[in-house]
Amino acid sequence: MKTVVIGAGGSLWLTDGHHTLTSFAEMPDGGMDAHVRLLVAGNLSRLTRQDFWTAMKANKWVWLEDPAGQPVGVNKLPNTVGLANFANDPGRSLLYFARDIGYSAGTVPFQEFYWGAWLRTTTPVDLSGWNPDDAASYLDAVTRTAYAQVALAKDGQVYGGFTAADLGALPAVNTKELAKLAKPLSDAKPGKIAYMEAYKALLAH
C-alpha cells in the first residue's frame, strides 16, 4: 500500500505513491475525490509545524532535493498530486525501470530518488550517450545501471546514509525481468519501456 504521514490538522503527506495517486486523480473516471486506501506510516498531527518537519526529516519521510541535487525548502513542496506539480528527474525515472532487475523496490521511502542521486553524484555508468527517447538506448542505460547496482558492496554507502542493502540492491541482475522489460510494443506483452516510448510519441503529436 502507498504510505502517508498525518500532519497538523489532519493534513496528509505522501511518502510513497505520488505517481499512482496522480494517475487516480487524472484518469477519466477518477478525480481528486477518488477514494483510496493508504497505510499510515506515522501520526505527527499533535506536533507544531517546526517539530513536524524536524520529525519528517529525522525519519527520512521527505525528499528535499530538486533533480539537480539542489536543496528544496519545505515551503516549496507541492501541496497536492498531479503531473503539473512534477519535475523531471531523469535518474529517478531511469531507476523506475530497473525495479526488480537491479534492486528490489519498496525498502525505504523515496528509494528511487536515492538511487537516482547515486547515479548523478557518483556516475557509476557513463550515461552521456543515453537517449531517453529511444527504446534501445533506454534499455541499454537501465541494463548498465542494474549491473552497476548489483556490483556494489552491500554494506557500501549509496546516498543519504543508506547502504546498497538498505536500498534493496539484488545479489545479481534479474535477467528474467530484464527480458520482460526489453519486449517491444509489437509483443503480446510489451515491456514498460515500449509503453513509455509509445506514450511519449503520442504526447508529441
Tab-separated table of C-alpha atoms in Angstrom:
chain	number	residue	atom	x	y	z
A	1	MET	CA	0.000	0.000	0.000
A	2	LYS	CA	1.068	3.596	-0.567
A	3	THR	CA	2.154	5.371	2.592
A	4	VAL	CA	1.247	8.663	4.215
A	5	VAL	CA	2.152	10.682	7.317
A	6	ILE	CA	-0.539	12.652	9.142
A	7	GLY	CA	0.421	16.245	9.889
A	8	ALA	CA	-1.194	19.195	11.636
A	9	GLY	CA	-4.939	19.499	11.209
A	10	GLY	CA	-5.125	16.028	9.692
A	11	SER	CA	-3.171	17.018	6.579
A	12	LEU	CA	-1.779	14.040	4.689
A	13	TRP	CA	1.796	13.914	3.374
A	14	LEU	CA	2.622	11.131	0.953
A	15	THR	CA	5.893	9.292	1.446
A	16	ASP	CA	5.148	6.928	-1.457
A	17	GLY	CA	2.553	6.762	-4.196
A	18	HIS	CA	2.822	10.203	-5.774
A	19	HIS	CA	2.653	8.786	-9.307
A	20	THR	CA	-0.056	6.255	-8.511
A	21	LEU	CA	-2.333	8.790	-6.849
A	22	THR	CA	-1.700	11.230	-9.698
A	23	SER	CA	-2.931	8.544	-12.093
A	24	PHE	CA	-6.064	8.063	-9.985
A	25	ALA	CA	-6.642	11.812	-9.852
A	26	GLU	CA	-6.196	12.410	-13.584
A	27	MET	CA	-7.764	9.316	-15.120
A	28	PRO	CA	-11.174	9.928	-16.800
A	29	ASP	CA	-13.179	8.050	-14.167
A	30	GLY	CA	-11.010	9.191	-11.252
A	31	GLY	CA	-10.531	12.638	-9.790
A	32	MET	CA	-9.298	14.329	-6.639
A	33	ASP	CA	-12.252	12.869	-4.729
A	34	ALA	CA	-11.429	9.262	-5.653
A	35	HIS	CA	-11.329	7.027	-2.573
A	36	VAL	CA	-8.076	5.133	-1.977
A	37	ARG	CA	-6.657	3.184	0.954
A	38	LEU	CA	-3.334	4.363	2.372
A	39	LEU	CA	-1.021	2.938	5.026
A	40	VAL	CA	-0.281	5.461	7.807
A	41	ALA	CA	3.480	5.459	8.403
A	42	GLY	CA	3.245	7.986	11.237
A	43	ASN	CA	0.829	10.282	13.026
A	44	LEU	CA	2.505	13.629	13.774
A	45	SER	CA	-0.689	15.642	13.959
A	46	ARG	CA	-0.009	16.859	17.518
A	47	LEU	CA	3.332	18.442	16.654
A	48	THR	CA	3.957	22.074	15.855
A	49	ARG	CA	4.841	22.845	12.244
A	50	GLN	CA	8.531	23.184	13.111
A	51	ASP	CA	8.596	19.941	15.109
A	52	PHE	CA	6.612	18.214	12.363
A	53	TRP	CA	9.243	18.965	9.743
A	54	THR	CA	12.038	18.093	12.153
A	55	ALA	CA	10.443	14.686	12.642
A	56	MET	CA	9.822	14.238	8.914
A	57	LYS	CA	13.488	14.897	8.161
A	58	ALA	CA	14.704	12.706	11.025
A	59	ASN	CA	12.595	9.784	9.776
A	60	LYS	CA	13.565	10.481	6.157
A	61	TRP	CA	9.910	10.764	5.217
A	62	VAL	CA	10.507	13.739	2.926
A	63	TRP	CA	12.711	14.360	-0.126
A	64	LEU	CA	14.170	17.871	-0.192
A	65	GLU	CA	16.291	17.978	-3.349
A	66	ASP	CA	15.447	19.082	-6.869
A	67	PRO	CA	16.500	16.968	-9.906
A	68	ALA	CA	19.894	18.726	-9.934
A	69	GLY	CA	20.509	17.899	-6.277
A	70	GLN	CA	19.894	21.416	-5.026
A	71	PRO	CA	18.110	21.862	-1.656
A	72	VAL	CA	14.367	22.498	-1.675
A	73	GLY	CA	12.632	24.210	1.246
A	74	VAL	CA	9.585	22.552	2.758
A	75	ASN	CA	7.551	25.598	1.765
A	76	LYS	CA	8.294	24.777	-1.881
A	77	LEU	CA	6.866	21.252	-1.736
A	78	PRO	CA	3.675	20.667	-3.771
A	79	ASN	CA	0.553	20.512	-1.628
A	80	THR	CA	-1.284	18.145	-3.952
A	81	VAL	CA	-0.680	15.442	-6.528
A	82	GLY	CA	-0.882	15.991	-10.293
A	83	LEU	CA	1.520	15.973	-13.227
A	84	ALA	CA	1.679	19.765	-13.187
A	85	ASN	CA	3.438	19.518	-9.818
A	86	PHE	CA	6.104	17.074	-11.012
A	87	ALA	CA	9.632	17.962	-12.108
A	88	ASN	CA	11.522	15.594	-14.391
A	89	ASP	CA	14.306	13.713	-12.619
A	90	PRO	CA	15.928	11.596	-15.366
A	91	GLY	CA	17.907	9.450	-12.931
A	92	ARG	CA	14.924	8.665	-10.776
A	93	SER	CA	12.887	7.887	-13.910
A	94	LEU	CA	15.558	5.506	-15.174
A	95	LEU	CA	15.635	3.696	-11.831
A	96	TYR	CA	11.903	3.049	-12.053
A	97	PHE	CA	12.598	0.724	-14.979
A	98	ALA	CA	15.371	-1.066	-13.058
A	99	ARG	CA	12.880	-2.214	-10.402
A	100	ASP	CA	13.252	-5.923	-9.627
A	101	ILE	CA	16.161	-6.062	-12.088
A	102	GLY	CA	18.984	-4.379	-10.154
A	103	TYR	CA	17.163	-3.771	-6.882
A	104	SER	CA	14.035	-4.775	-5.016
A	105	ALA	CA	11.510	-1.942	-4.696
A	106	GLY	CA	9.783	-0.810	-1.522
A	107	THR	CA	12.533	-0.914	1.101
A	108	VAL	CA	12.573	2.790	2.082
A	109	PRO	CA	10.570	5.918	1.189
A	110	PHE	CA	11.925	7.781	-1.857
A	111	GLN	CA	14.075	4.760	-2.688
A	112	GLU	CA	14.373	5.575	-6.385
A	113	PHE	CA	15.384	9.145	-5.597
A	114	TYR	CA	18.324	7.869	-3.542
A	115	TRP	CA	19.381	5.595	-6.391
A	116	GLY	CA	18.917	8.457	-8.853
A	117	ALA	CA	21.120	10.691	-6.698
A	118	TRP	CA	23.726	7.908	-6.669
A	119	LEU	CA	23.695	7.943	-10.472
A	120	ARG	CA	24.076	11.710	-10.534
A	121	THR	CA	26.778	12.078	-7.886
A	122	THR	CA	28.995	9.016	-8.402
A	123	THR	CA	28.469	8.406	-12.155
A	124	PRO	CA	28.847	4.600	-11.838
A	125	VAL	CA	27.895	4.272	-15.517
A	126	ASP	CA	28.522	6.591	-18.442
A	127	LEU	CA	25.120	7.907	-19.497
A	128	SER	CA	26.435	10.665	-21.741
A	129	GLY	CA	25.138	8.831	-24.813
A	130	TRP	CA	21.778	7.901	-23.316
A	131	ASN	CA	18.832	8.962	-25.454
A	132	PRO	CA	15.665	8.836	-23.303
A	133	ASP	CA	13.533	8.995	-26.460
A	134	ASP	CA	14.969	5.801	-27.946
A	135	ALA	CA	13.814	2.454	-26.559
A	136	ALA	CA	17.074	0.611	-27.308
A	137	SER	CA	19.146	3.366	-25.707
A	138	TYR	CA	16.859	3.436	-22.668
A	139	LEU	CA	17.100	-0.340	-22.256
A	140	ASP	CA	20.893	-0.165	-22.511
A	141	ALA	CA	21.025	2.536	-19.819
A	142	VAL	CA	18.783	0.506	-17.496
A	143	THR	CA	20.837	-2.641	-18.103
A	144	ARG	CA	24.154	-0.986	-17.340
A	145	THR	CA	22.700	0.718	-14.281
A	146	ALA	CA	21.306	-2.561	-12.931
A	147	TYR	CA	24.672	-4.292	-13.349
A	148	ALA	CA	26.356	-1.403	-11.522
A	149	GLN	CA	23.839	-1.728	-8.682
A	150	VAL	CA	24.406	-5.428	-8.090
A	151	ALA	CA	28.185	-4.927	-8.244
A	152	LEU	CA	28.105	-2.626	-5.200
A	153	ALA	CA	29.281	-3.890	-1.831
A	154	LYS	CA	26.064	-4.436	0.073
A	155	ASP	CA	27.397	-2.516	3.091
A	156	GLY	CA	28.720	0.308	0.903
A	157	GLN	CA	27.159	3.764	1.163
A	158	VAL	CA	24.914	4.747	-1.744
A	159	TYR	CA	23.352	8.082	-0.757
A	160	GLY	CA	21.749	9.785	2.215
A	161	GLY	CA	23.235	7.385	4.733
A	162	PHE	CA	21.704	4.318	3.108
A	163	THR	CA	23.725	1.302	2.019
A	164	ALA	CA	23.144	-0.783	-1.098
A	165	ALA	CA	21.472	-3.402	1.100
A	166	ASP	CA	19.203	-0.770	2.682
A	167	LEU	CA	18.123	0.290	-0.801
A	168	GLY	CA	17.374	-3.249	-1.927
A	169	ALA	CA	20.321	-3.988	-4.231
A	170	LEU	CA	19.960	-7.522	-5.564
A	171	PRO	CA	22.782	-10.085	-5.450
A	172	ALA	CA	22.614	-10.473	-9.237
A	173	VAL	CA	20.752	-8.939	-12.144
A	174	ASN	CA	17.321	-10.491	-12.597
A	175	THR	CA	17.688	-11.420	-16.260
A	176	LYS	CA	14.121	-12.763	-16.430
A	177	GLU	CA	12.687	-9.349	-15.537
A	178	LEU	CA	15.190	-7.650	-17.838
A	179	ALA	CA	13.958	-9.804	-20.723
A	180	LYS	CA	10.368	-8.744	-19.953
A	181	LEU	CA	11.402	-5.102	-19.945
A	182	ALA	CA	13.038	-5.479	-23.357
A	183	LYS	CA	9.916	-6.707	-25.164
A	184	PRO	CA	8.784	-4.363	-27.988
A	185	LEU	CA	5.330	-2.854	-28.404
A	186	SER	CA	4.535	-5.482	-31.059
A	187	ASP	CA	4.888	-8.263	-28.489
A	188	ALA	CA	1.779	-9.797	-26.926
A	189	LYS	CA	3.035	-8.486	-23.561
A	190	PRO	CA	5.159	-5.386	-24.276
A	191	GLY	CA	7.741	-4.180	-21.787
A	192	LYS	CA	7.324	-0.989	-19.778
A	193	ILE	CA	9.899	0.889	-21.852
A	194	ALA	CA	7.936	0.202	-25.044
A	195	TYR	CA	4.757	1.532	-23.438
A	196	MET	CA	6.598	4.597	-22.163
A	197	GLU	CA	8.120	5.459	-25.551
A	198	ALA	CA	4.756	4.961	-27.289
A	199	TYR	CA	3.083	7.283	-24.792
A	200	LYS	CA	5.733	9.972	-25.250
A	201	ALA	CA	5.322	9.726	-29.021
A	202	LEU	CA	1.553	10.144	-28.581
A	203	LEU	CA	2.063	13.279	-26.494
A	204	ALA	CA	4.332	14.759	-29.147
A	205	HIS	CA	1.557	14.718	-31.775
